[in-house]
Coordinates of N, CA and C in Angstrom, one line a residue:
M1 N 12.9 -15.1 25.2 CA 12.1 -14.7 24.3 C 13.2 -14.8 23.6
P2 N 13.1 -15.4 22.0 CA 14.0 -15.1 20.7 C 13.0 -13.8 19.7
R3 N 13.9 -12.4 19.5 CA 13.6 -11.5 19.1 C 13.5 -11.4 17.4
Y4 N 12.8 -11.3 17.2 CA 13.1 -11.1 14.8 C 12.8 -9.2 14.8
K5 N 13.6 -9.6 13.3 CA 13.8 -8.6 12.8 C 12.8 -8.1 11.5
L6 N 11.6 -7.3 11.2 CA 10.9 -7.6 10.2 C 11.3 -6.6 9.5
V7 N 11.1 -6.7 7.5 CA 11.4 -5.9 6.9 C 9.7 -5.4 6.4
V8 N 9.7 -4.5 6.6 CA 7.8 -4.7 6.1 C 7.2 -3.9 5.0
E9 N 6.5 -4.0 4.3 CA 6.5 -3.4 2.7 C 4.9 -2.9 2.7
Y10 N 3.9 -1.7 2.7 CA 3.0 -1.5 2.8 C 2.4 -0.6 2.2
D11 N 0.9 0.0 1.7 CA 0.8 0.8 0.9 C -0.2 1.8 2.1
G12 N 0.3 2.5 3.0 CA -0.7 3.8 3.6 C -2.4 4.0 3.7
T13 N -2.5 3.7 1.9 CA -3.5 4.6 1.8 C -4.3 4.0 2.7
P14 N -4.9 2.7 3.1 CA -6.5 2.6 3.9 C -5.9 2.3 5.4
F15 N -4.9 3.6 5.8 CA -4.5 3.0 7.4 C -4.8 4.4 8.3
T16 N -4.3 4.3 9.4 CA -5.1 5.3 10.2 C -2.9 6.3 10.1
G17 N -2.3 5.7 9.7 CA -0.9 5.2 9.8 C -0.4 4.4 10.3
W18 N 1.4 4.7 11.2 CA 1.5 3.4 11.6 C 1.1 3.1 12.9
Q19 N 1.3 3.9 13.8 CA 0.7 3.7 15.4 C -0.6 3.4 15.6
H20 N -0.8 2.4 16.7 CA -1.9 2.5 17.1 C -3.1 3.9 17.0
Q21 N -4.8 3.6 16.4 CA -5.3 4.5 16.3 C -6.8 4.4 17.2
T22 N -7.3 5.0 17.5 CA -9.0 5.0 18.5 C -9.9 5.2 17.0
N23 N -9.2 6.0 15.9 CA -10.2 5.9 14.2 C -10.5 5.0 14.0
G24 N -9.2 4.2 14.1 CA -9.5 3.2 12.5 C -8.1 2.2 12.7
L25 N -8.1 1.3 11.2 CA -7.0 0.1 11.7 C -6.0 0.7 11.5
S26 N -4.2 0.3 11.8 CA -3.3 1.3 12.0 C -1.9 -0.3 11.2
V27 N -1.5 0.1 10.4 CA -0.2 -1.1 9.9 C 0.5 -1.3 11.2
Q28 N 0.4 -1.3 12.3 CA 1.2 -1.6 13.5 C -0.4 -2.6 13.8
Q29 N -1.3 -2.6 14.1 CA -2.2 -3.1 14.8 C -2.6 -4.7 13.8
A30 N -3.0 -4.3 12.2 CA -2.9 -5.1 11.7 C -1.5 -6.1 11.4
V31 N -0.2 -6.1 11.7 CA 1.0 -6.6 11.9 C 0.6 -7.7 12.8
E32 N 0.6 -6.7 14.4 CA 0.4 -7.6 15.3 C -0.5 -8.4 15.4
D33 N -2.3 -8.1 14.5 CA -3.0 -9.3 14.5 C -2.3 -10.3 14.0
A34 N -2.1 -10.0 13.3 CA -1.7 -11.4 11.5 C -0.5 -11.9 12.8
I35 N 0.3 -11.9 13.1 CA 1.5 -12.2 14.3 C 0.8 -13.2 15.4
A36 N -0.1 -12.5 16.0 CA -1.4 -13.0 17.1 C -1.9 -14.5 16.8
R37 N -2.3 -14.0 15.9 CA -3.2 -15.3 15.0 C -2.5 -16.9 15.2
F38 N -1.4 -16.6 14.4 CA -0.5 -17.3 14.1 C 0.2 -18.0 15.6
T39 N 0.8 -17.3 16.2 CA 0.9 -17.4 17.4 C 0.5 -18.2 18.4
G40 N -0.6 -17.1 18.6 CA -1.1 -17.8 19.3 C -1.3 -16.8 20.8
S41 N -0.9 -15.8 21.1 CA -0.5 -14.9 22.2 C -0.1 -13.6 21.3
A42 N -0.6 -12.5 22.0 CA -0.1 -11.5 22.3 C 1.2 -10.7 21.7
V43 N 1.6 -10.0 20.7 CA 2.5 -9.3 20.5 C 2.3 -7.7 20.5
R44 N 3.2 -6.9 20.6 CA 3.9 -5.5 20.7 C 5.1 -5.6 19.5
I45 N 4.8 -5.2 18.5 CA 6.1 -5.1 17.3 C 6.2 -3.2 17.8
H46 N 7.5 -3.4 17.8 CA 8.9 -1.6 17.5 C 9.3 -1.3 16.3
C47 N 9.0 0.0 16.1 CA 9.0 0.3 14.3 C 10.2 0.9 14.4
A48 N 11.3 1.4 13.6 CA 12.4 2.4 13.1 C 11.9 3.5 13.2
G49 N 10.4 4.1 12.6 CA 10.1 5.9 12.0 C 8.7 4.8 11.7
R50 N 7.8 5.6 13.4 CA 6.1 5.9 12.3 C 6.0 7.0 11.1
T51 N 4.8 6.1 10.4 CA 4.6 6.5 9.4 C 3.0 7.1 9.3
D52 N 2.9 8.6 8.7 CA 1.0 9.1 9.0 C 0.3 8.6 8.3
S53 N -1.0 9.0 8.4 CA -2.0 8.3 7.6 C -1.5 8.6 6.4
G54 N -1.4 7.8 5.1 CA -1.5 7.2 3.5 C -0.1 7.4 3.6
V55 N 1.0 7.8 4.4 CA 2.3 7.4 3.7 C 2.8 5.9 3.7
H56 N 3.5 6.2 2.2 CA 4.0 4.2 2.5 C 5.1 4.3 2.8
A57 N 5.5 2.3 2.4 CA 6.3 2.2 3.1 C 7.3 1.1 1.7
T58 N 8.4 0.8 1.5 CA 8.9 -0.4 0.8 C 9.9 -1.2 1.7
H59 N 10.2 -0.2 3.0 CA 11.4 -1.0 3.7 C 11.7 -0.3 5.7
Q60 N 9.7 -0.9 5.7 CA 9.9 -0.4 6.9 C 10.4 -1.4 8.4
V61 N 11.3 -1.3 8.9 CA 12.1 -2.7 10.0 C 11.1 -2.4 11.6
V62 N 11.0 -3.4 11.8 CA 10.0 -3.7 12.8 C 11.5 -4.5 14.3
H63 N 11.1 -4.4 15.7 CA 11.4 -6.1 16.5 C 10.1 -6.2 16.7
V64 N 10.1 -7.4 17.5 CA 9.0 -8.3 18.1 C 9.5 -9.9 18.5
D65 N 9.3 -9.7 20.3 CA 9.9 -11.0 20.6 C 9.0 -11.4 20.6
L66 N 9.4 -13.2 20.5 CA 8.1 -14.0 20.4 C 8.4 -15.1 21.4
E67 N 7.4 -15.8 22.1 CA 7.5 -16.5 23.6 C 8.7 -18.5 23.0
K68 N 7.9 -18.5 21.8 CA 8.9 -19.1 21.4 C 10.0 -19.1 19.7
E69 N 11.0 -20.0 19.6 CA 11.9 -19.8 18.2 C 10.8 -20.5 17.4
W70 N 10.9 -19.7 16.2 CA 9.4 -20.1 15.3 C 10.9 -20.0 13.9
R71 N 11.2 -20.8 13.2 CA 11.9 -20.8 12.3 C 11.4 -19.1 10.6
P72 N 12.7 -18.3 10.9 CA 12.3 -17.2 9.9 C 11.0 -17.2 8.3
D73 N 11.7 -17.9 8.0 CA 10.5 -18.6 6.9 C 9.4 -17.7 7.5
T74 N 9.1 -19.2 8.3 CA 8.0 -19.2 8.9 C 6.9 -17.9 9.7
V75 N 8.2 -17.5 10.4 CA 7.5 -16.3 10.8 C 7.5 -15.3 9.6
R76 N 8.0 -15.5 8.8 CA 7.5 -14.4 7.4 C 6.3 -14.9 7.1
D77 N 6.3 -16.5 6.4 CA 5.6 -16.5 5.5 C 3.8 -16.1 6.8
A78 N 3.6 -16.9 7.3 CA 2.7 -17.0 8.4 C 1.7 -15.7 9.0
T79 N 2.7 -14.7 8.8 CA 2.0 -13.7 8.9 C 1.1 -12.9 7.9
N80 N 2.3 -13.0 7.1 CA 1.6 -13.4 5.7 C 0.5 -13.2 4.9
A81 N 0.4 -14.9 6.0 CA -1.6 -15.7 5.1 C -2.3 -14.9 5.9
H82 N -2.1 -14.6 7.6 CA -3.1 -13.8 7.7 C -3.2 -12.8 7.8
L83 N -2.2 -11.8 7.3 CA -2.2 -10.2 7.0 C -3.1 -10.3 5.6
K84 N -3.3 -11.1 5.1 CA -4.6 -10.6 3.4 C -5.9 -10.1 4.0
P85 N -6.3 -9.4 3.4 CA -5.6 -9.2 2.3 C -5.5 -7.7 2.6
A86 N -4.6 -7.0 4.1 CA -4.6 -6.2 3.8 C -3.1 -5.5 2.8
P87 N -3.4 -4.4 2.7 CA -2.1 -4.1 1.6 C -1.1 -4.0 2.6
V88 N -0.2 -4.8 2.9 CA 0.7 -4.9 4.1 C 1.3 -6.2 3.7
A89 N 3.0 -6.9 4.2 CA 3.7 -7.5 3.3 C 5.0 -7.7 4.4
I90 N 5.4 -9.0 5.2 CA 6.5 -8.9 5.4 C 7.9 -9.4 4.7
L91 N 8.8 -8.9 3.9 CA 9.3 -9.3 3.1 C 10.6 -10.2 3.2
A92 N 11.1 -9.7 4.6 CA 11.6 -10.5 5.1 C 12.2 -10.8 7.3
A93 N 12.7 -11.8 7.7 CA 12.5 -12.0 8.6 C 13.7 -12.4 9.3
Q94 N 14.4 -11.9 10.3 CA 15.5 -13.4 11.1 C 16.0 -12.5 12.3
I95 N 16.1 -13.7 12.7 CA 16.4 -13.5 14.8 C 17.7 -12.8 14.9
V96 N 17.1 -11.7 15.5 CA 18.3 -10.5 16.0 C 19.0 -10.7 17.9
P97 N 20.2 -10.3 17.9 CA 20.0 -10.3 19.7 C 19.4 -9.5 20.2
E98 N 19.0 -9.1 21.6 CA 18.5 -8.9 22.3 C 18.5 -7.3 22.6
T99 N 19.5 -7.2 22.3 CA 20.4 -5.6 21.7 C 19.2 -4.9 20.8
F100 N 19.1 -5.6 20.0 CA 19.1 -4.8 18.7 C 17.3 -3.7 19.0
N101 N 17.0 -2.6 18.4 CA 16.0 -2.3 18.7 C 15.5 -1.4 17.6
A102 N 14.7 -1.9 16.8 CA 14.5 -1.1 15.0 C 14.7 0.5 15.7
R103 N 14.1 1.2 16.1 CA 14.4 2.2 16.2 C 15.5 2.7 16.5
L104 N 16.0 2.3 17.9 CA 16.8 3.0 18.9 C 18.7 2.9 17.9
S105 N 18.2 1.0 18.0 CA 19.7 0.9 16.7 C 20.1 1.2 15.5
A106 N 19.3 2.1 15.2 CA 18.9 2.8 13.1 C 20.5 4.2 13.4
V107 N 20.7 4.0 12.5 CA 21.5 4.6 11.9 C 21.8 5.4 11.1
K108 N 20.8 5.9 10.0 CA 20.1 6.1 9.2 C 18.8 5.7 8.2
R109 N 18.3 6.9 7.9 CA 16.3 6.7 7.5 C 16.8 6.9 6.3
H110 N 16.1 6.3 5.5 CA 15.8 6.9 3.8 C 15.0 7.0 4.0
Y111 N 13.8 8.1 2.9 CA 12.7 8.7 2.5 C 13.2 9.3 0.9
V112 N 12.1 8.4 0.2 CA 11.9 9.3 -1.0 C 10.3 10.1 -1.4
Y113 N 10.7 11.3 -1.6 CA 9.0 12.1 -2.0 C 8.8 11.7 -4.1
R114 N 7.4 11.0 -4.3 CA 7.5 11.1 -5.8 C 6.4 12.7 -6.5
I115 N 6.4 12.9 -6.7 CA 6.1 14.1 -7.4 C 5.2 14.2 -8.6
L116 N 4.2 13.6 -9.0 CA 4.2 13.0 -10.7 C 3.5 14.7 -11.2
N117 N 4.6 15.0 -12.2 CA 4.7 16.6 -12.9 C 4.5 16.4 -14.4
R118 N 3.0 16.6 -14.2 CA 2.5 16.3 -15.5 C 1.0 16.6 -15.9
R119 N 0.1 17.2 -16.8 CA -0.7 17.8 -17.1 C -2.1 16.8 -16.5
A120 N -2.1 15.3 -16.9 CA -3.2 14.9 -17.3 C -3.3 14.0 -15.5
R121 N -4.6 14.1 -15.2 CA -3.8 13.7 -13.3 C -3.5 12.0 -13.5
P122 N -3.3 11.1 -12.2 CA -2.9 9.8 -12.1 C -4.1 9.3 -12.0
T123 N -3.7 8.5 -12.8 CA -4.7 6.5 -12.5 C -4.6 5.8 -11.7
L124 N -3.2 5.0 -12.0 CA -2.6 3.9 -11.6 C -2.1 4.0 -9.9
D125 N -1.4 5.3 -10.3 CA -0.2 6.2 -9.5 C -1.2 7.0 -8.0
A126 N -2.7 6.9 -8.2 CA -3.5 8.2 -7.4 C -3.1 8.5 -6.3
A127 N -3.0 7.3 -5.2 CA -2.7 7.8 -4.1 C -1.7 7.4 -3.6
R128 N -0.6 7.3 -5.0 CA 1.1 6.7 -4.5 C 2.0 8.0 -4.8
V129 N 1.9 9.5 -5.3 CA 2.1 10.3 -6.1 C 1.8 11.6 -5.6
W130 N 2.5 12.5 -5.5 CA 1.4 14.2 -5.3 C 1.5 15.0 -6.9
H131 N 0.3 14.6 -7.3 CA 0.1 15.1 -8.7 C 0.2 16.6 -8.7
V132 N 1.2 17.2 -9.3 CA 1.3 18.8 -9.9 C 1.2 18.9 -11.2
A133 N 0.4 19.7 -11.3 CA 0.5 20.2 -13.0 C 1.1 20.5 -13.9
W134 N 1.2 22.5 -13.1 CA 2.8 23.0 -13.3 C 3.5 22.9 -14.2
M135 N 4.8 23.0 -14.6 CA 5.5 22.7 -14.9 C 6.7 23.0 -13.8
L136 N 7.5 21.4 -13.1 CA 8.8 22.5 -12.0 C 10.0 22.1 -12.8
D137 N 10.7 22.5 -12.3 CA 11.9 23.3 -12.3 C 12.7 22.2 -11.7
A138 N 13.2 20.3 -11.7 CA 13.4 19.6 -10.8 C 15.2 20.7 -10.2
D139 N 16.0 21.0 -11.8 CA 17.4 22.0 -11.0 C 17.2 22.5 -10.1
V140 N 16.3 23.5 -10.8 CA 16.3 25.0 -9.6 C 16.0 24.3 -8.4
M141 N 14.8 23.5 -7.9 CA 14.5 22.4 -7.0 C 16.4 21.4 -6.6
H142 N 16.6 21.2 -7.4 CA 17.8 20.2 -6.5 C 19.3 21.2 -6.3
E143 N 18.8 22.6 -6.3 CA 20.1 23.8 -6.1 C 19.5 23.9 -4.8
A144 N 18.0 24.2 -5.0 CA 17.6 24.9 -3.5 C 17.9 23.5 -2.5
A145 N 18.3 22.4 -2.7 CA 18.0 21.6 -1.6 C 19.2 21.0 -1.1
Q146 N 20.1 21.8 -2.0 CA 21.9 21.2 -1.6 C 21.5 22.9 0.2
L147 N 21.0 23.9 0.5 CA 21.2 24.2 1.3 C 21.0 23.9 2.6
L148 N 19.6 22.9 2.3 CA 19.7 22.5 3.5 C 20.2 21.4 4.2
I149 N 20.9 21.2 4.0 CA 21.6 19.5 3.7 C 23.1 19.7 4.8
G150 N 22.9 19.0 5.8 CA 24.2 19.0 6.9 C 23.5 19.3 8.5
R151 N 24.0 20.1 8.9 CA 23.5 20.3 10.5 C 22.7 21.6 11.4
H152 N 21.4 21.8 11.2 CA 20.6 22.3 11.3 C 19.4 22.8 12.5
D153 N 18.6 23.9 12.5 CA 18.0 24.1 13.4 C 16.9 24.0 12.3
F154 N 16.1 22.8 12.1 CA 14.8 23.1 11.3 C 13.3 23.4 11.4
T155 N 13.5 24.6 12.9 CA 12.2 25.1 13.0 C 10.9 25.0 12.2
T156 N 11.2 25.3 10.6 CA 10.5 25.9 9.8 C 10.0 24.7 9.3
F157 N 10.3 23.9 9.2 CA 10.1 22.6 8.7 C 9.8 21.4 9.4
R158 N 9.0 22.2 10.5 CA 8.9 20.6 11.9 C 7.2 21.0 12.2
A159 N 6.6 20.4 12.1 CA 5.5 20.4 12.9 C 5.0 20.8 14.2
A160 N 4.0 21.5 14.2 CA 3.9 21.8 15.6 C 3.6 21.4 16.4
E161 N 3.4 20.0 16.2 CA 2.5 19.1 17.2 C 4.4 18.0 17.3
C162 N 5.1 18.0 16.4 CA 5.9 17.3 16.5 C 6.5 17.4 18.0
Q163 N 7.0 16.6 18.6 CA 7.3 16.3 20.3 C 8.7 15.7 20.0
A164 N 9.6 16.0 19.2 CA 11.2 15.6 19.4 C 11.6 16.7 20.3
N165 N 12.3 16.5 20.7 CA 13.3 17.0 22.3 C 14.2 18.8 21.7
S166 N 14.5 18.3 20.0 CA 15.2 19.8 19.7 C 15.4 20.0 18.3
P167 N 14.7 21.0 17.4 CA 14.5 21.3 15.8 C 16.4 20.4 15.9
I168 N 16.8 20.3 16.2 CA 19.1 20.5 15.4 C 18.3 19.1 14.6
R169 N 19.0 18.8 13.4 CA 18.9 17.8 13.4 C 19.6 18.1 11.8
T170 N 20.6 16.4 11.7 CA 21.3 16.5 10.2 C 21.4 15.9 9.5
L171 N 21.2 16.8 8.6 CA 20.3 15.7 7.1 C 21.3 15.9 6.0
D172 N 21.8 14.3 6.0 CA 22.6 14.4 5.0 C 23.4 13.9 3.8
R173 N 21.5 13.9 3.3 CA 21.1 13.4 1.7 C 19.6 13.8 1.2
L174 N 19.9 15.4 0.7 CA 18.4 15.2 0.0 C 18.4 16.4 -1.5
D175 N 18.8 15.1 -2.3 CA 18.6 15.0 -3.5 C 17.5 15.7 -4.6
V176 N 17.6 15.9 -5.6 CA 16.3 15.9 -6.3 C 16.9 15.2 -7.5
E177 N 15.2 14.8 -8.1 CA 16.4 14.2 -9.8 C 14.6 13.9 -10.8
R178 N 14.1 14.7 -12.0 CA 13.2 14.3 -13.0 C 13.9 12.7 -13.3
I179 N 12.6 12.3 -13.7 CA 12.7 10.9 -14.8 C 11.3 10.7 -15.3
G180 N 11.5 11.1 -16.5 CA 10.9 11.1 -17.6 C 9.3 12.3 -16.7
D181 N 7.9 11.9 -16.7 CA 7.4 13.1 -15.8 C 6.7 13.0 -14.6
E182 N 8.1 12.2 -14.0 CA 8.2 11.8 -12.0 C 9.6 12.5 -11.9
I183 N 9.3 13.4 -10.8 CA 10.6 14.3 -9.9 C 10.0 13.6 -8.5
R184 N 11.5 13.0 -8.0 CA 11.9 12.4 -6.6 C 12.8 13.2 -6.0
I185 N 12.8 13.4 -5.3 CA 13.2 13.7 -3.7 C 13.9 12.3 -3.1
Y186 N 14.9 12.7 -2.9 CA 15.7 11.7 -2.0 C 16.0 12.5 -0.6
A187 N 15.8 11.0 0.7 CA 16.6 11.8 1.5 C 16.7 11.8 2.9
S188 N 17.7 11.7 3.5 CA 18.3 10.6 4.2 C 19.5 10.9 5.5
A189 N 19.0 10.5 6.4 CA 19.4 11.3 8.5 C 18.9 10.5 8.6
R190 N 20.1 10.6 10.3 CA 20.1 9.9 11.4 C 18.1 9.5 11.6
S191 N 18.3 10.6 11.9 CA 16.5 10.7 12.3 C 15.6 12.2 11.3
F192 N 14.5 12.4 11.7 CA 14.1 13.6 10.9 C 12.3 13.8 12.1
L193 N 12.9 15.0 11.6 CA 11.6 15.7 13.0 C 9.7 15.4 12.1
H194 N 9.0 15.6 12.7 CA 7.7 14.8 12.4 C 7.1 16.1 11.1
H195 N 7.0 15.7 10.3 CA 6.7 16.5 8.8 C 7.7 16.7 8.5
Q196 N 9.2 17.0 8.5 CA 10.3 17.6 8.2 C 10.2 16.7 6.6
V197 N 10.3 15.9 6.2 CA 10.2 15.3 4.6 C 9.1 16.2 4.0
R198 N 8.1 16.6 4.1 CA 7.1 16.9 2.9 C 7.1 18.1 3.4
S199 N 7.0 18.7 4.8 CA 7.1 20.5 4.6 C 8.0 20.4 4.4
I200 N 9.7 20.2 3.9 CA 10.0 20.5 2.9 C 10.2 19.9 1.1
T201 N 9.5 19.2 1.0 CA 9.3 19.2 -0.6 C 8.5 20.8 -0.9
G202 N 7.2 20.8 -0.2 CA 6.2 21.9 -0.4 C 7.1 22.7 -0.6
T203 N 8.3 23.1 0.1 CA 9.0 24.0 0.2 C 9.7 24.5 -1.3
L204 N 10.5 23.0 -1.6 CA 11.4 23.1 -3.2 C 10.6 22.9 -3.8
E205 N 8.9 22.6 -4.5 CA 7.4 22.9 -4.6 C 7.8 24.5 -5.5
R206 N 7.6 25.1 -4.3 CA 7.8 26.7 -4.3 C 8.5 27.4 -5.6
A207 N 10.2 26.4 -5.1 CA 11.1 27.1 -6.3 C 11.1 26.7 -7.6
G208 N 10.5 25.2 -7.6 CA 10.0 24.3 -8.7 C 9.3 25.4 -9.8
A209 N 8.2 25.5 -8.9 CA 7.1 26.3 -9.6 C 7.3 27.4 -10.3
G210 N 8.9 28.9 -10.0 CA 9.3 29.9 -10.0 C 8.6 30.6 -9.4
R211 N 8.2 30.3 -8.2 CA 7.2 31.5 -7.2 C 8.2 31.4 -6.1
W212 N 9.6 30.8 -5.7 CA 10.1 31.5 -4.5 C 11.4 31.3 -5.0
S213 N 12.8 31.5 -4.7 CA 13.8 31.8 -6.2 C 14.5 30.8 -4.6
V214 N 16.1 30.0 -5.5 CA 16.9 29.2 -4.1 C 17.3 30.0 -3.0
E215 N 16.9 31.2 -2.8 CA 17.7 31.5 -1.6 C 16.2 31.4 -1.2
D216 N 15.0 32.3 -1.8 CA 14.3 31.9 -0.2 C 14.0 30.8 -0.1
V217 N 14.6 29.8 -0.4 CA 15.0 28.4 0.2 C 14.9 28.9 1.3
G218 N 16.9 29.1 1.6 CA 17.6 29.3 2.2 C 17.2 30.3 3.6
A219 N 16.5 31.5 3.0 CA 16.1 31.6 4.3 C 14.6 31.1 5.1
A220 N 14.5 30.7 4.1 CA 13.7 30.4 5.3 C 14.0 29.2 6.1
L221 N 14.9 28.8 5.3 CA 15.7 27.6 7.1 C 15.9 28.3 8.1
D222 N 16.6 30.0 8.1 CA 18.0 30.7 8.8 C 16.4 31.3 9.3
A223 N 14.8 32.1 9.2 CA 14.4 32.3 9.7 C 14.0 31.3 10.9
R224 N 14.2 30.0 10.7 CA 13.3 29.1 12.4 C 12.3 29.3 12.7
D225 N 11.1 29.4 11.6 CA 9.6 30.0 11.7 C 8.8 28.6 10.5
R226 N 8.4 28.3 11.4 CA 7.4 27.7 10.7 C 6.3 28.2 9.8
K227 N 5.6 29.3 10.4 CA 5.2 30.3 9.2 C 6.2 30.5 7.5
R228 N 7.7 30.7 7.6 CA 8.3 30.4 6.8 C 8.0 29.7 6.0
C229 N 7.7 28.8 6.1 CA 7.8 27.0 5.1 C 6.0 27.5 4.4
G230 N 7.0 26.8 2.9 CA 6.2 26.6 2.1 C 4.9 25.3 2.7
P231 N 4.0 25.7 1.7 CA 2.7 24.4 1.7 C 2.7 23.1 1.9
M232 N 3.3 22.5 3.1 CA 3.1 21.2 2.9 C 2.7 20.5 2.3
A233 N 3.5 19.5 1.5 CA 3.3 18.5 0.8 C 2.0 17.2 0.8
P234 N 1.5 16.4 0.4 CA 0.5 15.3 1.0 C 1.1 14.4 1.0
P235 N 0.9 13.4 2.2 CA 1.2 12.7 2.6 C 1.8 11.1 1.4
T236 N 0.6 11.7 0.0 CA 1.0 10.2 -0.6 C 2.0 10.0 -1.4
G237 N 2.8 10.6 -1.2 CA 4.2 10.7 -2.3 C 5.3 10.3 -1.4
L238 N 5.1 10.0 -0.2 CA 6.0 9.9 0.5 C 6.2 8.4 0.9
Y239 N 7.6 8.0 0.8 CA 7.5 6.7 1.1 C 8.9 6.4 2.0
L240 N 9.4 5.7 2.9 CA 9.9 4.8 3.6 C 10.8 4.0 2.8
I241 N 11.8 4.4 2.5 CA 12.5 3.2 1.7 C 13.2 2.5 1.9
G242 N 14.1 2.9 3.8 CA 15.2 2.1 3.7 C 16.1 3.1 5.8
V243 N 16.6 1.5 5.6 CA 17.0 1.9 7.6 C 18.3 1.4 7.5
D244 N 19.0 2.2 7.0 CA 20.2 1.3 7.7 C 20.8 1.2 10.1
Y245 N 21.4 -0.3 9.7 CA 22.1 -0.4 11.4 C 23.1 -0.5 11.0
P246 N 24.2 -1.0 12.4 CA 25.5 -0.7 12.1 C 25.9 -2.5 11.9
D247 N 25.7 -3.3 12.3 CA 25.8 -5.1 12.1 C 25.0 -5.7 11.8
L248 N 23.8 -5.2 11.3 CA 22.9 -6.0 10.5 C 22.7 -6.0 9.2
A249 N 22.6 -6.3 8.2 CA 22.5 -6.2 6.7 C 21.3 -4.6 6.1

């Protein structure tokens, strides 16, 4: 059975998240149903990183095994035809070795969190940013973020229901920048804990608003206590924007 790597883009707003759920349509189900309609066979896809309800992706990666070989552009275009009108699109498809695994083969994942920092509420991006009406200092947020880079016990920034075996993670990048009215937080690591990026973002917002000091952020990390985390940022501003693999573009 040929294996395909697919790059998927989606607006997470109308979905229950990536993974199959009993309470509504997931992104996974939408893509699987679309592939099944054009191939005539039920399939199961496997993703690089599950996203929660309301979280978006510009570069999610999945792999899927099909019963016959199709041209990659046919897989892309036929799947997209059957995905309409759902806000999901296959950006690229390629045949990969059977050893490729979208989750296990990944060496790094990249996220961005978008904060709209202005008094007026968002209109065009209402479900795609976190609106913070009070002024935030992006430079202070960036300074605090540097304390979180490296290998740490991220218990403070881990969801209570996180199923990871260990809270130890290595954060390779955590940069904060302001572009006009928007503040963007970029995070890169081999893997993340459940709600880690949103928890860190909510904590950095406290520092940017002047309610926490830079030292308070470091102390929260060192406490290894979920109760010391700032309020968790909403899912609307979070995007999976890239997944790196050792031998694939």
